[in-house]
mmCIF file of C-alpha atoms in Angstrom:
data_model
loop_
_atom_site.group_PDB
_atom_site.id
_atom_site.type_symbol
_atom_site.label_atom_id
_atom_site.label_comp_id
_atom_site.label_asym_id
_atom_site.label_seq_id
_atom_site.Cartn_x
_atom_site.Cartn_y
_atom_site.Cartn_z
ATOM 1 C CA MET A 1 -8.281 -7.350 14.066
ATOM 2 C CA PRO A 2 -7.874 -8.682 10.503
ATOM 3 C CA LEU A 3 -9.551 -5.453 9.428
ATOM 4 C CA THR A 4 -6.211 -3.751 10.091
ATOM 5 C CA TYR A 5 -4.728 -5.614 7.146
ATOM 6 C CA LEU A 6 -7.681 -6.015 4.818
ATOM 7 C CA LYS A 7 -7.805 -2.574 3.221
ATOM 8 C CA ARG A 8 -4.070 -2.548 2.504
ATOM 9 C CA ILE A 9 -4.212 -5.979 0.904
ATOM 10 C CA ALA A 10 -7.384 -5.385 -1.114
ATOM 11 C CA GLN A 11 -6.141 -2.031 -2.417
ATOM 12 C CA THR A 12 -2.927 -3.579 -3.734
ATOM 13 C CA PRO A 13 -3.645 -4.881 -7.266
ATOM 14 C CA ALA A 14 -2.908 -8.547 -7.938
ATOM 15 C CA PRO A 15 -4.074 -9.699 -11.379
ATOM 16 C CA THR A 16 -3.337 -13.342 -12.146
ATOM 17 C CA PHE A 17 0.263 -13.601 -13.467
ATOM 18 C CA HIS A 18 1.020 -10.169 -11.970
ATOM 19 C CA GLU A 19 0.784 -10.721 -8.209
ATOM 20 C CA GLU A 20 4.198 -9.231 -7.411
ATOM 21 C CA ARG A 21 3.023 -6.061 -5.656
ATOM 22 C CA ARG A 22 0.695 -7.929 -3.339
ATOM 23 C CA ALA A 23 3.307 -10.626 -2.754
ATOM 24 C CA ASP A 24 5.753 -7.905 -1.733
ATOM 25 C CA LEU A 25 3.168 -6.479 0.665
ATOM 26 C CA ILE A 26 2.410 -9.839 2.275
ATOM 27 C CA ALA A 27 6.092 -10.714 2.570
ATOM 28 C CA GLY A 28 6.704 -7.353 4.251
ATOM 29 C CA LEU A 29 3.813 -7.777 6.681
ATOM 30 C CA TRP A 30 4.944 -11.245 7.689
ATOM 31 C CA THR A 31 8.563 -10.157 8.014
ATOM 32 C CA ASP A 32 7.502 -7.239 10.228
ATOM 33 C CA LEU A 33 5.737 -9.762 12.473
ATOM 34 C CA GLY A 34 9.072 -11.506 12.957
ATOM 35 C CA TYR A 35 8.741 -14.464 10.599
ATOM 36 C CA ALA A 36 11.323 -15.783 8.158
ATOM 37 C CA VAL A 37 9.784 -15.483 4.703
ATOM 38 C CA GLU A 38 10.657 -17.388 1.524
ATOM 39 C CA ARG A 39 9.813 -16.516 -2.086
ATOM 40 C CA ASP A 40 9.869 -19.469 -4.464
ATOM 41 C CA ALA A 41 10.269 -19.756 -8.231
ATOM 42 C CA ALA A 42 6.513 -19.612 -8.827
ATOM 43 C CA GLY A 43 6.149 -16.362 -6.871
ATOM 44 C CA ASN A 44 4.593 -17.829 -3.723
ATOM 45 C CA VAL A 45 5.249 -16.331 -0.287
ATOM 46 C CA LEU A 46 5.877 -18.925 2.416
ATOM 47 C CA THR A 47 6.724 -18.969 6.099
ATOM 48 C CA ARG A 48 7.422 -22.145 8.053
ATOM 49 C CA ILE A 49 6.878 -22.342 11.801
ATOM 50 C CA THR A 50 8.818 -25.304 13.172
ATOM 51 C CA PRO A 51 8.901 -25.297 16.983
ATOM 52 C CA PRO A 52 11.852 -27.058 18.613
ATOM 53 C CA GLY A 53 11.315 -30.786 18.742
ATOM 54 C CA THR A 54 8.922 -30.872 15.776
ATOM 55 C CA GLU A 55 11.578 -31.100 13.084
ATOM 56 C CA GLY A 56 10.738 -33.809 10.571
ATOM 57 C CA LEU A 57 7.083 -34.105 11.556
ATOM 58 C CA PRO A 58 4.511 -33.587 8.759
ATOM 59 C CA ALA A 59 3.315 -29.994 8.554
ATOM 60 C CA LEU A 60 -0.118 -28.507 8.160
ATOM 61 C CA LEU A 61 -0.043 -26.098 5.218
ATOM 62 C CA LEU A 62 -2.506 -23.189 5.144
ATOM 63 C CA ALA A 63 -2.628 -21.325 1.835
ATOM 64 C CA SER A 64 -4.578 -18.361 0.466
ATOM 65 C CA HIS A 65 -4.218 -17.147 -3.086
ATOM 66 C CA LEU A 66 -2.835 -13.716 -3.868
ATOM 67 C CA ASP A 67 -4.468 -13.136 -7.238
ATOM 68 C CA THR A 68 -7.813 -11.603 -8.164
ATOM 69 C CA VAL A 69 -9.887 -11.756 -11.363
ATOM 70 C CA PHE A 70 -9.474 -8.025 -12.010
ATOM 71 C CA ASP A 71 -7.000 -6.468 -14.412
ATOM 72 C CA ALA A 72 -4.360 -3.915 -13.500
ATOM 73 C CA ASP A 73 -6.518 -0.966 -14.590
ATOM 74 C CA THR A 74 -9.382 -1.781 -12.197
ATOM 75 C CA ASP A 75 -9.998 0.763 -9.433
ATOM 76 C CA VAL A 76 -9.575 -1.361 -6.315
ATOM 77 C CA THR A 77 -10.494 1.341 -3.817
ATOM 78 C CA VAL A 78 -12.332 -0.119 -0.808
ATOM 79 C CA ARG A 79 -15.213 1.838 0.696
ATOM 80 C CA GLU A 80 -17.233 1.294 3.887
ATOM 81 C CA GLU A 81 -21.001 0.999 3.676
ATOM 82 C CA GLY A 82 -23.074 0.142 6.733
ATOM 83 C CA GLY A 83 -20.684 -2.332 8.311
ATOM 84 C CA ARG A 84 -19.545 -3.703 4.974
ATOM 85 C CA LEU A 85 -16.305 -3.241 3.077
ATOM 86 C CA VAL A 86 -17.036 -2.978 -0.638
ATOM 87 C CA GLY A 87 -14.613 -3.189 -3.556
ATOM 88 C CA PRO A 88 -13.177 -5.472 -6.259
ATOM 89 C CA GLY A 89 -11.494 -8.492 -4.696
ATOM 90 C CA VAL A 90 -12.079 -7.350 -1.118
ATOM 91 C CA GLY A 91 -13.298 -10.833 -0.277
ATOM 92 C CA ASP A 92 -11.818 -13.247 -2.819
ATOM 93 C CA ASN A 93 -9.222 -13.628 -1.562
ATOM 94 C CA SER A 94 -8.015 -10.487 0.225
ATOM 95 C CA ALA A 95 -10.098 -11.212 3.312
ATOM 96 C CA SER A 96 -8.560 -14.669 3.656
ATOM 97 C CA LEU A 97 -5.050 -13.229 3.356
ATOM 98 C CA ALA A 98 -5.926 -10.664 6.032
ATOM 99 C CA VAL A 99 -7.206 -13.368 8.385
ATOM 100 C CA MET A 100 -4.097 -15.503 7.856
ATOM 101 C CA THR A 101 -1.878 -12.504 8.524
ATOM 102 C CA ALA A 102 -3.828 -11.801 11.720
ATOM 103 C CA LEU A 103 -3.355 -15.466 12.674
ATOM 104 C CA LEU A 104 0.412 -15.049 12.343
ATOM 105 C CA ARG A 105 0.243 -11.910 14.502
ATOM 106 C CA ASP A 106 -1.776 -13.753 17.164
ATOM 107 C CA LEU A 107 0.553 -16.735 17.154
ATOM 108 C CA ARG A 108 3.428 -14.330 17.773
ATOM 109 C CA GLU A 109 1.625 -12.451 20.554
ATOM 110 C CA ARG A 110 -0.178 -15.446 22.105
ATOM 111 C CA PRO A 111 1.740 -18.550 21.047
ATOM 112 C CA ALA A 112 -0.211 -21.770 20.669
ATOM 113 C CA ALA A 113 1.219 -25.060 21.846
ATOM 114 C CA LEU A 114 2.345 -26.192 18.403
ATOM 115 C CA ARG A 115 3.293 -29.848 18.396
ATOM 116 C CA ARG A 116 3.551 -30.001 14.619
ATOM 117 C CA PRO A 117 5.084 -27.669 12.068
ATOM 118 C CA LEU A 118 2.722 -25.060 10.647
ATOM 119 C CA TRP A 119 3.368 -23.617 7.206
ATOM 120 C CA ILE A 120 1.496 -20.591 5.884
ATOM 121 C CA ALA A 121 1.571 -19.561 2.229
ATOM 122 C CA ALA A 122 0.217 -16.803 0.021
ATOM 123 C CA ASN A 123 0.175 -18.422 -3.400
ATOM 124 C CA VAL A 124 -0.132 -17.207 -6.959
ATOM 125 C CA GLY A 125 -2.275 -18.345 -9.863
ATOM 126 C CA GLU A 126 -5.565 -19.614 -8.468
ATOM 127 C CA GLU A 127 -7.923 -17.542 -10.597
ATOM 128 C CA GLY A 128 -8.703 -17.751 -14.308
ATOM 129 C CA LEU A 129 -5.906 -19.173 -16.425
ATOM 130 C CA GLY A 130 -3.552 -19.360 -13.446
ATOM 131 C CA ASP A 131 -4.334 -23.101 -13.373
ATOM 132 C CA LEU A 132 -3.436 -23.409 -9.666
ATOM 133 C CA ARG A 133 0.228 -22.961 -10.581
ATOM 134 C CA GLY A 134 1.156 -21.632 -7.140
ATOM 135 C CA ALA A 135 -0.505 -24.445 -5.199
ATOM 136 C CA LYS A 136 0.764 -27.028 -7.683
ATOM 137 C CA HIS A 137 4.314 -25.731 -7.226
ATOM 138 C CA LEU A 138 4.072 -25.819 -3.426
ATOM 139 C CA LEU A 139 2.821 -29.386 -3.355
ATOM 140 C CA GLN A 140 5.211 -30.629 -6.010
ATOM 141 C CA ALA A 141 8.137 -29.168 -4.086
ATOM 142 C CA HIS A 142 7.117 -30.031 -0.532
ATOM 143 C CA ARG A 143 4.705 -33.005 -0.541
ATOM 144 C CA ALA A 144 7.080 -35.207 1.461
ATOM 145 C CA GLN A 145 7.090 -32.697 4.334
ATOM 146 C CA LEU A 146 3.337 -32.169 4.518
ATOM 147 C CA GLY A 147 0.610 -33.960 6.433
ATOM 148 C CA ALA A 148 -2.418 -31.954 5.265
ATOM 149 C CA PHE A 149 -3.344 -28.968 3.122
ATOM 150 C CA LEU A 150 -6.039 -26.419 3.942
ATOM 151 C CA ALA A 151 -6.888 -23.863 1.270
ATOM 152 C CA VAL A 152 -8.181 -20.793 3.125
ATOM 153 C CA ASP A 153 -10.656 -19.489 0.600
ATOM 154 C CA GLY A 154 -14.374 -18.742 0.439
ATOM 155 C CA TYR A 155 -17.138 -17.923 2.864
ATOM 156 C CA LEU A 156 -17.212 -18.728 6.573
ATOM 157 C CA GLY A 157 -19.347 -21.812 7.129
ATOM 158 C CA ILE A 158 -18.505 -23.549 3.856
ATOM 159 C CA ALA A 159 -16.062 -26.439 3.554
ATOM 160 C CA VAL A 160 -15.146 -27.809 0.141
ATOM 161 C CA THR A 161 -14.749 -31.569 0.434
ATOM 162 C CA ARG A 162 -14.791 -32.575 -3.231
ATOM 163 C CA ALA A 163 -12.744 -31.066 -6.025
ATOM 164 C CA VAL A 164 -14.485 -30.237 -9.294
ATOM 165 C CA GLY A 165 -12.210 -31.224 -12.172
ATOM 166 C CA VAL A 166 -11.626 -28.533 -14.793
ATOM 167 C CA ARG A 167 -10.178 -28.573 -18.321
ATOM 168 C CA ARG A 168 -9.708 -25.319 -20.237
ATOM 169 C CA TYR A 169 -8.815 -24.650 -23.863
ATOM 170 C CA ARG A 170 -7.833 -21.703 -26.007
ATOM 171 C CA ALA A 171 -8.995 -22.390 -29.563
ATOM 172 C CA THR A 172 -7.641 -20.119 -32.308
ATOM 173 C CA PHE A 173 -9.192 -20.389 -35.772
ATOM 174 C CA ILE A 174 -6.905 -19.131 -38.555
ATOM 175 C CA GLY A 175 -7.876 -18.263 -42.111
ATOM 176 C CA PRO A 176 -6.438 -16.134 -44.926
ATOM 177 C CA GLY A 177 -8.636 -13.109 -44.198
ATOM 178 C CA GLY A 178 -9.481 -10.615 -46.899
ATOM 179 C CA HIS A 179 -11.951 -8.007 -48.130
ATOM 180 C CA SER A 180 -15.651 -8.650 -47.538
ATOM 181 C CA TRP A 181 -16.518 -7.795 -51.162
ATOM 182 C CA GLY A 182 -13.386 -8.473 -53.112
ATOM 183 C CA ASP A 183 -12.420 -11.873 -51.683
ATOM 184 C CA GLN A 184 -14.143 -15.234 -51.196
ATOM 185 C CA ALA A 185 -11.948 -16.545 -48.406
ATOM 186 C CA PRO A 186 -13.291 -18.620 -45.493
ATOM 187 C CA SER A 187 -13.902 -16.692 -42.288
ATOM 188 C CA ALA A 188 -12.303 -17.587 -38.973
ATOM 189 C CA LEU A 189 -15.340 -16.085 -37.261
ATOM 190 C CA HIS A 190 -17.594 -18.419 -39.235
ATOM 191 C CA ALA A 191 -15.583 -21.335 -37.876
ATOM 192 C CA LEU A 192 -15.781 -19.938 -34.347
ATOM 193 C CA GLY A 193 -19.564 -19.616 -34.642
ATOM 194 C CA ARG A 194 -19.853 -23.191 -35.865
ATOM 195 C CA ALA A 195 -17.666 -24.359 -32.994
ATOM 196 C CA ILE A 196 -19.713 -22.570 -30.342
ATOM 197 C CA SER A 197 -22.947 -23.957 -31.761
ATOM 198 C CA ALA A 198 -21.501 -27.483 -31.823
ATOM 199 C CA LEU A 199 -20.096 -27.213 -28.306
ATOM 200 C CA TYR A 200 -23.407 -26.166 -26.810
ATOM 201 C CA ALA A 201 -25.126 -29.033 -28.635
ATOM 202 C CA LEU A 202 -22.982 -31.611 -26.799
ATOM 203 C CA TYR A 203 -24.748 -33.868 -24.305
ATOM 204 C CA LEU A 204 -24.016 -32.999 -20.659
ATOM 205 C CA PRO A 205 -25.115 -35.378 -17.898
ATOM 206 C CA THR A 206 -26.976 -33.837 -14.996
ATOM 207 C CA SER A 207 -25.530 -36.435 -12.620
ATOM 208 C CA PRO A 208 -22.654 -36.260 -11.990
ATOM 209 C CA ARG A 209 -22.963 -32.531 -12.528
ATOM 210 C CA THR A 210 -21.059 -31.512 -15.667
ATOM 211 C CA THR A 211 -20.825 -28.080 -17.310
ATOM 212 C CA LEU A 212 -19.499 -26.446 -20.456
ATOM 213 C CA ASN A 213 -18.929 -22.730 -20.955
ATOM 214 C CA VAL A 214 -17.455 -20.562 -23.699
ATOM 215 C CA GLY A 215 -16.476 -17.616 -21.548
ATOM 216 C CA VAL A 216 -14.649 -15.458 -24.109
ATOM 217 C CA ALA A 217 -15.007 -15.204 -27.896
ATOM 218 C CA THR A 218 -13.156 -12.647 -30.017
ATOM 219 C CA GLY A 219 -12.053 -12.108 -33.611
ATOM 220 C CA GLY A 220 -12.005 -10.037 -36.742
ATOM 221 C CA THR A 221 -10.664 -6.569 -37.457
ATOM 222 C CA SER A 222 -13.446 -4.570 -39.136
ATOM 223 C CA VAL A 223 -16.990 -4.790 -40.440
ATOM 224 C CA ASN A 224 -15.797 -5.014 -44.057
ATOM 225 C CA SER A 225 -13.024 -7.548 -43.500
ATOM 226 C CA ILE A 226 -13.193 -11.330 -43.584
ATOM 227 C CA ALA A 227 -11.864 -12.412 -40.221
ATOM 228 C CA GLY A 228 -8.401 -13.895 -40.447
ATOM 229 C CA THR A 229 -8.345 -15.033 -36.815
ATOM 230 C CA ALA A 230 -10.893 -15.741 -34.110
ATOM 231 C CA GLU A 231 -10.439 -17.173 -30.650
ATOM 232 C CA LEU A 232 -12.501 -18.681 -27.865
ATOM 233 C CA LEU A 233 -11.802 -19.809 -24.305
ATOM 234 C CA LEU A 234 -13.594 -22.975 -23.239
ATOM 235 C CA ASP A 235 -14.202 -24.200 -19.684
ATOM 236 C CA LEU A 236 -15.222 -27.831 -19.045
ATOM 237 C CA ARG A 237 -16.107 -29.110 -15.565
ATOM 238 C CA SER A 238 -17.347 -32.280 -13.930
ATOM 239 C CA LEU A 239 -17.458 -34.018 -10.575
ATOM 240 C CA ASP A 240 -16.414 -37.250 -12.311
ATOM 241 C CA GLY A 241 -13.010 -37.639 -13.920
ATOM 242 C CA GLU A 242 -14.123 -40.157 -16.555
ATOM 243 C CA VAL A 243 -17.078 -37.996 -17.547
ATOM 244 C CA LEU A 244 -14.787 -34.973 -17.808
ATOM 245 C CA GLY A 245 -12.364 -36.922 -19.986
ATOM 246 C CA ASP A 246 -15.175 -37.997 -22.297
ATOM 247 C CA LEU A 247 -16.503 -34.436 -22.580
ATOM 248 C CA ASP A 248 -12.963 -33.223 -23.252
ATOM 249 C CA ARG A 249 -12.592 -35.616 -26.201
ATOM 250 C CA ARG A 250 -15.991 -34.715 -27.660
ATOM 251 C CA ALA A 251 -15.384 -30.974 -27.288
ATOM 252 C CA VAL A 252 -11.986 -31.192 -29.000
ATOM 253 C CA ALA A 253 -13.512 -33.201 -31.845
ATOM 254 C CA ALA A 254 -16.322 -30.653 -32.248
ATOM 255 C CA MET A 255 -13.855 -27.763 -32.565
ATOM 256 C CA HIS A 256 -11.721 -29.609 -35.123
ATOM 257 C CA ALA A 257 -14.826 -30.468 -37.134
ATOM 258 C CA ALA A 258 -15.957 -26.829 -37.113
ATOM 259 C CA ALA A 259 -12.587 -25.711 -38.474
ATOM 260 C CA ARG A 260 -12.637 -28.335 -41.254
ATOM 261 C CA GLU A 261 -16.201 -27.499 -42.255
ATOM 262 C CA ALA A 262 -15.400 -23.778 -42.448
ATOM 263 C CA GLY A 263 -12.146 -24.351 -44.312
ATOM 264 C CA VAL A 264 -9.761 -22.822 -41.772
ATOM 265 C CA LYS A 265 -6.987 -24.090 -39.513
ATOM 266 C CA LEU A 266 -7.306 -24.664 -35.775
ATOM 267 C CA HIS A 267 -4.619 -24.113 -33.163
ATOM 268 C CA LEU A 268 -5.767 -25.713 -29.913
ATOM 269 C CA GLU A 269 -3.999 -25.153 -26.598
ATOM 270 C CA ARG A 270 -4.964 -26.660 -23.272
ATOM 271 C CA VAL A 271 -4.584 -23.764 -20.843
ATOM 272 C CA GLY A 272 -6.005 -25.362 -17.711
ATOM 273 C CA ASP A 273 -6.078 -28.789 -16.075
ATOM 274 C CA ARG A 274 -7.350 -28.822 -12.507
ATOM 275 C CA PRO A 275 -7.489 -32.347 -11.089
ATOM 276 C CA GLY A 276 -10.793 -33.331 -9.518
ATOM 277 C CA GLY A 277 -12.086 -35.987 -7.170
ATOM 278 C CA ASP A 278 -12.162 -36.867 -3.495
ATOM 279 C CA LEU A 279 -9.928 -34.604 -1.403
ATOM 280 C CA ARG A 280 -9.482 -37.298 1.269
ATOM 281 C CA GLY A 281 -10.258 -34.606 3.814
ATOM 282 C CA GLU A 282 -12.494 -36.538 6.221
ATOM 283 C CA ALA A 283 -10.161 -36.111 9.195
ATOM 284 C CA LEU A 284 -9.655 -32.424 8.413
ATOM 285 C CA LEU A 285 -13.415 -32.021 8.120
ATOM 286 C CA GLU A 286 -13.828 -33.367 11.649
ATOM 287 C CA LEU A 287 -11.577 -30.582 12.931
ATOM 288 C CA VAL A 288 -13.430 -27.977 10.865
ATOM 289 C CA ARG A 289 -16.771 -29.248 12.180
ATOM 290 C CA GLU A 290 -15.587 -29.045 15.787
ATOM 291 C CA ALA A 291 -14.161 -25.545 15.335
ATOM 292 C CA SER A 292 -17.447 -24.498 13.710
ATOM 293 C CA ARG A 293 -19.539 -25.904 16.548
ATOM 294 C CA GLU A 294 -17.428 -24.112 19.119
ATOM 295 C CA GLY A 295 -17.775 -20.868 17.181
ATOM 296 C CA ARG A 296 -21.515 -21.395 16.629
ATOM 297 C CA ILE A 297 -20.969 -21.389 12.909
ATOM 298 C CA ASP A 298 -23.408 -23.310 10.726
ATOM 299 C CA LEU A 299 -21.308 -25.477 8.435
ATOM 300 C CA ARG A 300 -22.210 -26.984 5.083
ATOM 301 C CA VAL A 301 -20.058 -28.957 2.691
ATOM 302 C CA ALA A 302 -19.729 -28.232 -1.012
ATOM 303 C CA SER A 303 -17.980 -29.225 -4.222
ATOM 304 C CA SER A 304 -15.888 -26.581 -5.947
ATOM 305 C CA SER A 305 -12.647 -25.819 -7.758
ATOM 306 C CA THR A 306 -10.060 -24.343 -5.378
ATOM 307 C CA ASP A 307 -6.355 -24.590 -4.633
ATOM 308 C CA ALA A 308 -7.202 -27.790 -2.740
ATOM 309 C CA ASN A 309 -7.617 -29.498 -6.136
ATOM 310 C CA ALA A 310 -3.835 -29.436 -6.459
ATOM 311 C CA ALA A 311 -3.554 -31.983 -3.627
ATOM 312 C CA VAL A 312 -5.497 -34.730 -5.451
ATOM 313 C CA PRO A 313 -2.591 -36.198 -7.486
ATOM 314 C CA HIS A 314 -0.398 -36.202 -4.377
ATOM 315 C CA ASP A 315 -2.784 -38.277 -2.255
ATOM 316 C CA LEU A 316 -2.566 -35.553 0.401
ATOM 317 C CA PRO A 317 -5.548 -34.929 2.720
ATOM 318 C CA ALA A 318 -6.959 -31.545 1.770
ATOM 319 C CA LEU A 319 -9.908 -29.240 2.219
ATOM 320 C CA ALA A 320 -10.904 -25.668 1.453
ATOM 321 C CA ALA A 321 -12.631 -23.571 4.120
ATOM 322 C CA GLY A 322 -13.735 -19.941 4.281
ATOM 323 C CA VAL A 323 -13.086 -17.365 6.998
ATOM 324 C CA TYR A 324 -15.358 -14.396 6.164
ATOM 325 C CA ARG A 325 -18.934 -13.581 5.241
ATOM 326 C CA GLY A 326 -19.645 -11.638 2.091
ATOM 327 C CA GLY A 327 -21.077 -11.682 -1.392
ATOM 328 C CA ASN A 328 -20.812 -10.646 -5.057
ATOM 329 C CA ALA A 329 -17.501 -12.424 -5.613
ATOM 330 C CA HIS A 330 -15.801 -11.601 -8.935
ATOM 331 C CA ARG A 331 -17.828 -8.380 -9.213
ATOM 332 C CA THR A 332 -16.623 -4.841 -8.693
ATOM 333 C CA ASP A 333 -19.188 -4.425 -5.899
ATOM 334 C CA GLU A 334 -17.954 -7.444 -3.929
ATOM 335 C CA TRP A 335 -18.468 -7.015 -0.186
ATOM 336 C CA VAL A 336 -17.265 -8.391 3.132
ATOM 337 C CA GLN A 337 -19.088 -8.139 6.449
ATOM 338 C CA ALA A 338 -16.461 -6.471 8.625
ATOM 339 C CA SER A 339 -17.772 -8.097 11.815
ATOM 340 C CA SER A 340 -17.257 -11.591 10.342
ATOM 341 C CA LEU A 341 -13.470 -11.369 10.260
ATOM 342 C CA THR A 342 -12.973 -11.858 13.998
ATOM 343 C CA PRO A 343 -15.028 -15.086 14.208
ATOM 344 C CA GLY A 344 -13.269 -16.201 11.027
ATOM 345 C CA LEU A 345 -9.920 -15.684 12.715
ATOM 346 C CA LYS A 346 -11.039 -17.550 15.846
ATOM 347 C CA PHE A 347 -12.281 -20.409 13.674
ATOM 348 C CA LEU A 348 -8.987 -20.697 11.791
ATOM 349 C CA ARG A 349 -6.889 -20.549 14.952
ATOM 350 C CA ARG A 350 -9.061 -23.258 16.485
ATOM 351 C CA VAL A 351 -8.577 -25.531 13.461
ATOM 352 C CA VAL A 352 -4.816 -25.102 13.853
ATOM 353 C CA GLU A 353 -5.016 -25.891 17.569
ATOM 354 C CA LEU A 354 -7.145 -28.991 16.981
ATOM 355 C CA TYR A 355 -4.720 -30.227 14.341
ATOM 356 C CA GLN A 356 -1.923 -30.121 16.895
ATOM 357 C CA ARG A 357 -3.875 -32.495 19.118
ATOM 358 C CA ARG A 358 -5.234 -34.774 16.411
ATOM 359 C CA PRO A 359 -2.996 -34.585 13.367
ATOM 360 C CA VAL A 360 -4.471 -35.892 10.133
ATOM 361 C CA ARG A 361 -3.087 -39.271 9.066
#
């Protein structure tokens, strides 16, 4: 049962950029199951299953991210409530890591007839400002050896077939600061306020769906001080690359204009660039559909931003698919239906088996 692993994984903190403890746990679990485990420069954990006679054939790569949105001080204790496991990050993406670990255990105990190499990775940096750095590193390093990429992430019955492109910025407004009564200096917070107002006034098309969000805004030191610095984090998304590029240019111009008008300097840093577009996953989707039918799982397709985005520049067939049922992702009361993990495991194993018979080309 994946449940055997889930509590241990979920109760091991893994903030983005600080996934080491959970990576150590996963590497230990996989090593204990008898697999050779690699740790790469990005911090990813990887095991490669290459049955005799399959050397050189393109591999199917399954990957689940290690990191969560919660900081190191968050209480990640998991509790049981009426058939549910509840706790920060218990689903996204601890449950997926647990199911993949259970898949490795099952493949060891009940080997499948693997006719193609199977790679399984626990990758860093999917959440927040991680910018898919783990998945990007894996694909940059190993694209030539891969035939398809399946990001194991999200809810059972959902397949992500289109990647939502994302651009993210950290904008820091810098002024001289000063005393609220004794000085007449421009305020960095004034500039930040102007920028936020201008950003939300930008035109956003409804089709293709395009969004803009200032998710964090901070600045100043005290009520009687003119703010010397202020900072915002901006998230831009669209299903269309050209539309995203246009919004990017207009948003950057709006922030520069706000700084000029307020009389302060602007330091602008792009902190995220997730490629979007078609994941070329039609053949993979056929396998996912068949595995879903066999498991009596209702399947729907969606557009989202996942580790599968990293495959777009590499022209590699990719998809993201979930293996558990739950809710309240990115909240401290996130939950997973314990009984959903077994059908999720059966679904994932079946996708692997189907890939062996009909490899994606």
